[in-house]
Coordinates of C-alpha atoms in Angstrom, one line a residue:
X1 CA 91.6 133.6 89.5
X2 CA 92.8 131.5 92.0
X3 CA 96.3 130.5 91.5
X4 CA 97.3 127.8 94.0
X5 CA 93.9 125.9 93.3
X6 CA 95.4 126.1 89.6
X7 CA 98.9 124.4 90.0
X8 CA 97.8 122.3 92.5
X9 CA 95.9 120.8 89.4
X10 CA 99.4 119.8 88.3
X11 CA 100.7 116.7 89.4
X12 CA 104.0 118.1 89.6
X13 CA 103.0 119.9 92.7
X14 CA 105.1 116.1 94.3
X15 CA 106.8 115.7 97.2
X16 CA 108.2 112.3 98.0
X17 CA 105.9 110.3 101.0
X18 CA 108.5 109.1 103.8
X19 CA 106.5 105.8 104.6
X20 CA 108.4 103.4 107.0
X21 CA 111.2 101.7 105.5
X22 CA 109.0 98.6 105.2
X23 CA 106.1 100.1 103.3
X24 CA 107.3 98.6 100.1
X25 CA 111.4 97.6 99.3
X26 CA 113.1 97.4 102.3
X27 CA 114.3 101.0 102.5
X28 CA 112.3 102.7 99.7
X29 CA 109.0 104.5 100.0
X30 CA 105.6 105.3 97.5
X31 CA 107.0 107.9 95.3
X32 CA 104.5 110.6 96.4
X33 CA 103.2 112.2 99.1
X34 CA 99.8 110.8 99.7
X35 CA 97.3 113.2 99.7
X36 CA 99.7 115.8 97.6
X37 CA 96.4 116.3 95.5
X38 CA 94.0 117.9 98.0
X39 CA 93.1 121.3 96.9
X40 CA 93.7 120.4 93.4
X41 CA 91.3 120.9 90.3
X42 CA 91.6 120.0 86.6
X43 CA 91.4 123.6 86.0
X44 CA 94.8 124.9 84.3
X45 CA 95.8 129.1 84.8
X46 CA 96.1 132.0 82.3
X47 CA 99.1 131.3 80.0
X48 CA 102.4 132.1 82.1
X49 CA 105.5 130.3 83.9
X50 CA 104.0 130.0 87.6
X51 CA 105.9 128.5 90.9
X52 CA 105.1 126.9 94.2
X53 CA 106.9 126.2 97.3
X54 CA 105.6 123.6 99.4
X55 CA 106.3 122.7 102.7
X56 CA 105.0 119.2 105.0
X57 CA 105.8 117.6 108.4
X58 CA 104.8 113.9 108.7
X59 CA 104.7 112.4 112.1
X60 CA 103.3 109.2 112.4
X61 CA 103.8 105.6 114.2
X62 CA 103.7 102.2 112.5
X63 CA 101.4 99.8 112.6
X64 CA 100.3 96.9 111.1
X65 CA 101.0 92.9 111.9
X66 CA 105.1 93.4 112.1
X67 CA 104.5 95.1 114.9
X68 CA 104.3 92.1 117.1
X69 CA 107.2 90.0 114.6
X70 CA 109.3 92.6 112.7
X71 CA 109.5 95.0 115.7
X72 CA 109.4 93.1 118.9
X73 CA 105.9 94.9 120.4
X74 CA 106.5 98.3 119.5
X75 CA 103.8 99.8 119.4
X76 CA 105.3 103.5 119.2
X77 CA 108.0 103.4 116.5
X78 CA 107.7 106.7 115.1
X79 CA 108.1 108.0 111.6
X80 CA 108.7 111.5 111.1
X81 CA 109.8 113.6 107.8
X82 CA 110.1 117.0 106.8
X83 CA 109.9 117.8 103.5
X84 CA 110.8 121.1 100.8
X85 CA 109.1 121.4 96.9
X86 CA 110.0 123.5 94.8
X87 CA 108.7 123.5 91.6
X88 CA 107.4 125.5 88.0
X89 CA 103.9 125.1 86.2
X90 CA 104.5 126.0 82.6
X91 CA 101.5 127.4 80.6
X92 CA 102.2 128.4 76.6
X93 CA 98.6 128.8 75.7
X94 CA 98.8 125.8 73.6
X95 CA 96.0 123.7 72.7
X96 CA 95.4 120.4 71.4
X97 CA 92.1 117.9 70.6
X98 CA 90.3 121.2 72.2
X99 CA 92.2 120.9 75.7
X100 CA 94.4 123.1 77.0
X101 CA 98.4 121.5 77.3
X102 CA 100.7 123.0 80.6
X103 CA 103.9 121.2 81.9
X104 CA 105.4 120.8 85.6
X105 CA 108.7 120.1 87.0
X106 CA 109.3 119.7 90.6
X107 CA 112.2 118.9 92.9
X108 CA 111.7 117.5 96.2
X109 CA 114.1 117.5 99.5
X110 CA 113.7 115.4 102.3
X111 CA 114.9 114.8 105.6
X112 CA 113.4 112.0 107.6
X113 CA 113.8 109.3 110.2
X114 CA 112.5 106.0 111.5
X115 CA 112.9 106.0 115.6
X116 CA 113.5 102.4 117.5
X117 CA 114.1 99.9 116.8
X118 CA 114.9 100.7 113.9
X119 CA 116.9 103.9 114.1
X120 CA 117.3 104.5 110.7
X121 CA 117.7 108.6 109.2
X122 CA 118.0 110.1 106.0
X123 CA 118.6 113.4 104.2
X124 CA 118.9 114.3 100.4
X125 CA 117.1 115.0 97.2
X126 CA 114.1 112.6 96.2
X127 CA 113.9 111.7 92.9
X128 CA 113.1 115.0 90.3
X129 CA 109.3 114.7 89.4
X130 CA 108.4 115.7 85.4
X131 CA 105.4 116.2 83.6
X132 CA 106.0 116.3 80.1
X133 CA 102.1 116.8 79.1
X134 CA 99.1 117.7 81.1
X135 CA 95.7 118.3 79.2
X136 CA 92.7 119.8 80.7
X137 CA 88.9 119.5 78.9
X138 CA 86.7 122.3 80.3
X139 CA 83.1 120.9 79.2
X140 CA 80.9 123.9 78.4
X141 CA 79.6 126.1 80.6
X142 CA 79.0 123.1 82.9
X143 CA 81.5 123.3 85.4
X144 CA 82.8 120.0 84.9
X145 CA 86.8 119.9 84.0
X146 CA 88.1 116.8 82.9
X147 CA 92.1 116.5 83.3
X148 CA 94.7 113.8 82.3
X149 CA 98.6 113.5 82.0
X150 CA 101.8 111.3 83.1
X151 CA 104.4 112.0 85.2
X152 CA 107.9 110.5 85.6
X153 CA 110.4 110.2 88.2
X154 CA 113.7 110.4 86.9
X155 CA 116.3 108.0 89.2
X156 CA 118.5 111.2 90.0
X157 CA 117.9 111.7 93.8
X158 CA 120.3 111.2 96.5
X159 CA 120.8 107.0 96.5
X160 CA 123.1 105.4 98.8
X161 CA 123.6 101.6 100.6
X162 CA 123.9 98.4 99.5
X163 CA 120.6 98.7 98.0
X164 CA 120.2 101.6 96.6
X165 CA 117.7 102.7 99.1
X166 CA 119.6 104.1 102.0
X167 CA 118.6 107.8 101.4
X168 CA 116.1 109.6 99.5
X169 CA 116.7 108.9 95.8
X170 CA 115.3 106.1 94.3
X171 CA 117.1 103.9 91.4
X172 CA 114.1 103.1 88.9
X173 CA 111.9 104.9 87.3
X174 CA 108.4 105.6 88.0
X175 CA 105.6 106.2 86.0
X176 CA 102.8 108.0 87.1
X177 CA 99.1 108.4 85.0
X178 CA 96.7 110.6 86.8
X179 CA 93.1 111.5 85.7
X180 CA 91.5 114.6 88.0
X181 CA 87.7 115.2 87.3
X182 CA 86.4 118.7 88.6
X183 CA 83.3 120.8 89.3
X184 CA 84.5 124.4 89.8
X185 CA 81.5 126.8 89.8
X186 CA 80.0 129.2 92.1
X187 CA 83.1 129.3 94.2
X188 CA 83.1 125.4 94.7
X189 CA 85.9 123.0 94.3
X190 CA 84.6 119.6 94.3
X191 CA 87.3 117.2 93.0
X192 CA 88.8 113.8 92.9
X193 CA 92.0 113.2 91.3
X194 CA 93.3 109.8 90.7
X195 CA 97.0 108.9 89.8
X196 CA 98.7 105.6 90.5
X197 CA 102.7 104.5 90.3
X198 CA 104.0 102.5 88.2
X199 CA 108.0 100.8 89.3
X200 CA 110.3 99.8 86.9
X201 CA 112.8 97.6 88.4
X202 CA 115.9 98.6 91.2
X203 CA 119.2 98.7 89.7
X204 CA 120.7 97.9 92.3
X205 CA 118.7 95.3 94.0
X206 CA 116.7 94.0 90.9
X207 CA 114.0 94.1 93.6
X208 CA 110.4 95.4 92.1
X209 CA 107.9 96.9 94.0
X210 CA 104.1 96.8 93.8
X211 CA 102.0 99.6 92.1
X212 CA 100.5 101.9 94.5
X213 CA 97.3 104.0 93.6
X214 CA 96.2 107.1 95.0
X215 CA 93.0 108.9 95.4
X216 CA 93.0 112.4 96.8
X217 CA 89.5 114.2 97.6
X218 CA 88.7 117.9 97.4
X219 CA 85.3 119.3 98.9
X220 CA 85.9 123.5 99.2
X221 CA 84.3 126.4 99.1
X222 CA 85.6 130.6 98.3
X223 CA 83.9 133.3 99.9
X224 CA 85.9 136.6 99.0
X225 CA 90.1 135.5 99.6
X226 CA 89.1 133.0 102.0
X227 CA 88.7 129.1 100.6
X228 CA 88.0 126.6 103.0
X229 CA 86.5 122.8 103.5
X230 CA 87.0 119.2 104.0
X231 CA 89.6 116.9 102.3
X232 CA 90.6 113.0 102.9
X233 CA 93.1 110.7 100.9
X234 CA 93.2 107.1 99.9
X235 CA 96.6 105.4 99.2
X236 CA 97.3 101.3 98.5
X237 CA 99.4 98.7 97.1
X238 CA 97.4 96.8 94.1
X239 CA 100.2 94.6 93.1
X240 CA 102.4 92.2 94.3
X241 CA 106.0 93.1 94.5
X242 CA 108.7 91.1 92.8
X243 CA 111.9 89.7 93.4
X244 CA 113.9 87.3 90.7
X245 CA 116.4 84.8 91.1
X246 CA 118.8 87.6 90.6
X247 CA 117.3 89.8 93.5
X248 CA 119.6 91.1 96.1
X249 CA 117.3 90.2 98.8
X250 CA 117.5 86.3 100.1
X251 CA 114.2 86.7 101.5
X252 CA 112.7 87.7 98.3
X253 CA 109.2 89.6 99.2
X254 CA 108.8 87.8 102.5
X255 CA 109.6 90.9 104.8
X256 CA 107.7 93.7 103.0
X257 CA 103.5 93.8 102.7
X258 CA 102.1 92.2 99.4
X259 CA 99.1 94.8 100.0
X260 CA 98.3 97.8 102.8
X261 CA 95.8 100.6 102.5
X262 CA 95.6 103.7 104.5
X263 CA 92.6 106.7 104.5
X264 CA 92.7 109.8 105.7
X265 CA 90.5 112.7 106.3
X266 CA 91.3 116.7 107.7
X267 CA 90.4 120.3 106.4
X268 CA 91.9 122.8 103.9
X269 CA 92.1 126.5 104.6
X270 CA 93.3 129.1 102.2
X271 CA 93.7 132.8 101.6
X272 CA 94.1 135.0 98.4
X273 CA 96.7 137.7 99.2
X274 CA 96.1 138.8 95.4
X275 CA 99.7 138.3 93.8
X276 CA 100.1 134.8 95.6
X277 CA 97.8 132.3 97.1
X278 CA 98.3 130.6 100.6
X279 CA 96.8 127.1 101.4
X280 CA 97.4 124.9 104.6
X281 CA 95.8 121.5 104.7
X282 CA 96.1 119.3 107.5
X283 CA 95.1 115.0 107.8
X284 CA 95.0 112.3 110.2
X285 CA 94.7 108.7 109.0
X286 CA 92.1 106.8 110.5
X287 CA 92.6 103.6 109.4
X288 CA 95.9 101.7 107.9
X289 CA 96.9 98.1 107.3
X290 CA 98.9 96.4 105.8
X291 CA 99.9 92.4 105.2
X292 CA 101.8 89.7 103.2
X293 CA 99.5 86.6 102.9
X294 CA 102.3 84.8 101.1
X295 CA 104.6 85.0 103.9
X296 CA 101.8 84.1 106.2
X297 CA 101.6 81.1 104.6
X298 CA 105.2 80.5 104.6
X299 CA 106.3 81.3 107.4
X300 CA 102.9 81.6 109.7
X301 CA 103.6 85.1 110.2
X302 CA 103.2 88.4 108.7
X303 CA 106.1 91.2 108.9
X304 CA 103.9 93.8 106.9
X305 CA 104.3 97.3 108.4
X306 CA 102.7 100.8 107.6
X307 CA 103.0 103.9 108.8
X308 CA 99.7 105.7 110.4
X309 CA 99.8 109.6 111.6
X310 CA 99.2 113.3 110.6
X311 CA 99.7 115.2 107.9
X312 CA 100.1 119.2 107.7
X313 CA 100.8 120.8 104.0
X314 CA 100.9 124.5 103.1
X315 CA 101.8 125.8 99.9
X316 CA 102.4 129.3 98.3
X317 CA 101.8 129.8 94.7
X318 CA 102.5 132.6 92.2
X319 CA 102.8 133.9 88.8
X320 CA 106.3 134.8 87.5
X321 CA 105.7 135.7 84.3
X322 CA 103.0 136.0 81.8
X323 CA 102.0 137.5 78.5
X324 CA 101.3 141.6 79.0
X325 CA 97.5 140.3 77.4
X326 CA 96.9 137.3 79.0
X327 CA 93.4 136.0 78.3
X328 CA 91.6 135.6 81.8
X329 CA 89.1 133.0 82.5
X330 CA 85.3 134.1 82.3
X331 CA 83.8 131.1 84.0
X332 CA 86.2 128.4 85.4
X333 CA 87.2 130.4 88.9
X334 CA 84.5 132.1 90.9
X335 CA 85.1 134.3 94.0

């Protein structure tokens, strides 16, 4: 049974994406970690209370049209984060409509920084991430596993400035469906997990931003403790963001992009040490933009700025406790 491939099923397994300051509100960033679903499965564990530590450097330049208008021609401000999970994958045995139900919570810290001409730097705890219900199908003997649930991430991080954006909490809530579809036989992980934020509105700012969806995409394979294979990531904005008469910002949306999309690709290796499970992954994105027709239109030029760089992820898994008799899977995890 491998363990880390299990809770990385969970969304919870979060941490919080330190995009440039102009990837959506002026200050805020996507929610999660793009990509935080490589290695992941729809599978769910043995019944038991299970934890993972994750750890992730980011270190990237932006890019993008404000290059040239927001940022005077520079062409290497960097964007660097370092970032902490912790988090616990509950699993009571339950069932329900013939799936089987586990739970996540997971805390994010963050420390991260923006370099010239910006100069901006931050340091705190990202809003906590909770899935109150995950549900995973196994179909048959197939090898397919279906999974579905909805996370939420509670406005309790670290939030400072005249914003409410000036560190690494967020003031709004966001709502996060996810549906992972699976083939795990034969010691293959073949998966593609798709989850997409939804903002409520700033309370500080009354500023909204856009929905972002994600698409992460698993392609591995175990031979004895060793799992290993390639991985990429899609992440983009599918909504305009919003700002009402009553929005802080007199420039409404004009400064931040309407729409930007970023892939990725990179490699996952992992290794079964029996009582936990190590897995590093590492990305580079190969292609990013990002604009604002609206304020290209108004204006006759686009600020619109995304970050584009290298990702590197590893995270250690384990059981903390489970029932003395805990039913083991037959067929869902192959060595």
């Amino acid at each position: 049974m491998k363990v880390s491939r299990a809770l990385l099923a969970a969304t919870g397994v979060i941490a919080v994406s330190s995009s440039s300051a102009f990837a959506i509100e002026a200050g805020g960033n996507p929610q999660t970690k793009a990509g935080i679903l490589i290695g992941a499965s729809a599978g769910v564990p043995p019944p038991g209370i299970y934890m993972f530590n994750q750890e992730f450097t980011y270190q990237a330049n932006l890019t993008g049209p404000g290059v040239n208008t927001a940022l005077g021609g520079s062409t290497k401000t960097g964007v660097q984060a370092a970032v902490d999970v912790q988090g616990f994958l509950f699993v009571p045995g339950w069932t329900f409509l013939g799936a089987t139900y586990d739970a996540v919570i997971a805390q994010p810290l963050v420390m991260d920084s923006v370099g010239s001409p910006v100069n901006a730097q931050a340091a705190g705890m990202h809003n906590t991430f909770i899935v109150p219900v995950e549900l995973s199908w196994k179909l048959a003997d197939s090898g397919f596993v279906v999974k579905t649930g909805l996370g939420i991430y509670t406005p309790d991080g670290t939030v400072t400035g005249l914003y409410g954006t000036g560190n690494e909490g967020s003031p709004y809530w966001t709502f996060q469906p996810e549906i992972i579809v699976s083939y795990l036989k034969d010691g293959w992980n073949l998966t593609a997990a798709i989850y997409e934020e939804f903002n409520t509105r700033n309370s500080v700012s009354q500023y909204t931003s856009g929905d972002i969806l994600h698409a992460d995409f698993t392609a591995t394979k175990t031979i004895g403790k060793w799992t290993f294979g390639p991985v990429a990531y899609y992440y983009g904005q599918v909504s305009n963001d919003s700002c009402s008469a009553t929005c802080a910002y007199s420039t409404g949306t004009m400064l931040n992009p309407q729409r930007f999309n970023v892939w990725a690709v990179g490699g996952l290796v992992g290794y079964d040490f029996g009582p936990a499970n190590l897995s590093v992954w590492a990305t580079q994105e190969v292609s990013a933009k990002a604009s604002n027709p609206a304020a290209v239109a108004a204006t006759g030029s686009d600020f619109s700025l995304i970050p584009q760089g290298t990702t590197v992820l590893a995270t250690l898994s384990y059981r903390l406790w489970g029932p003395e008799q805990a039913a083991q899977p037959t067929s869902m995890y192959h060595k």
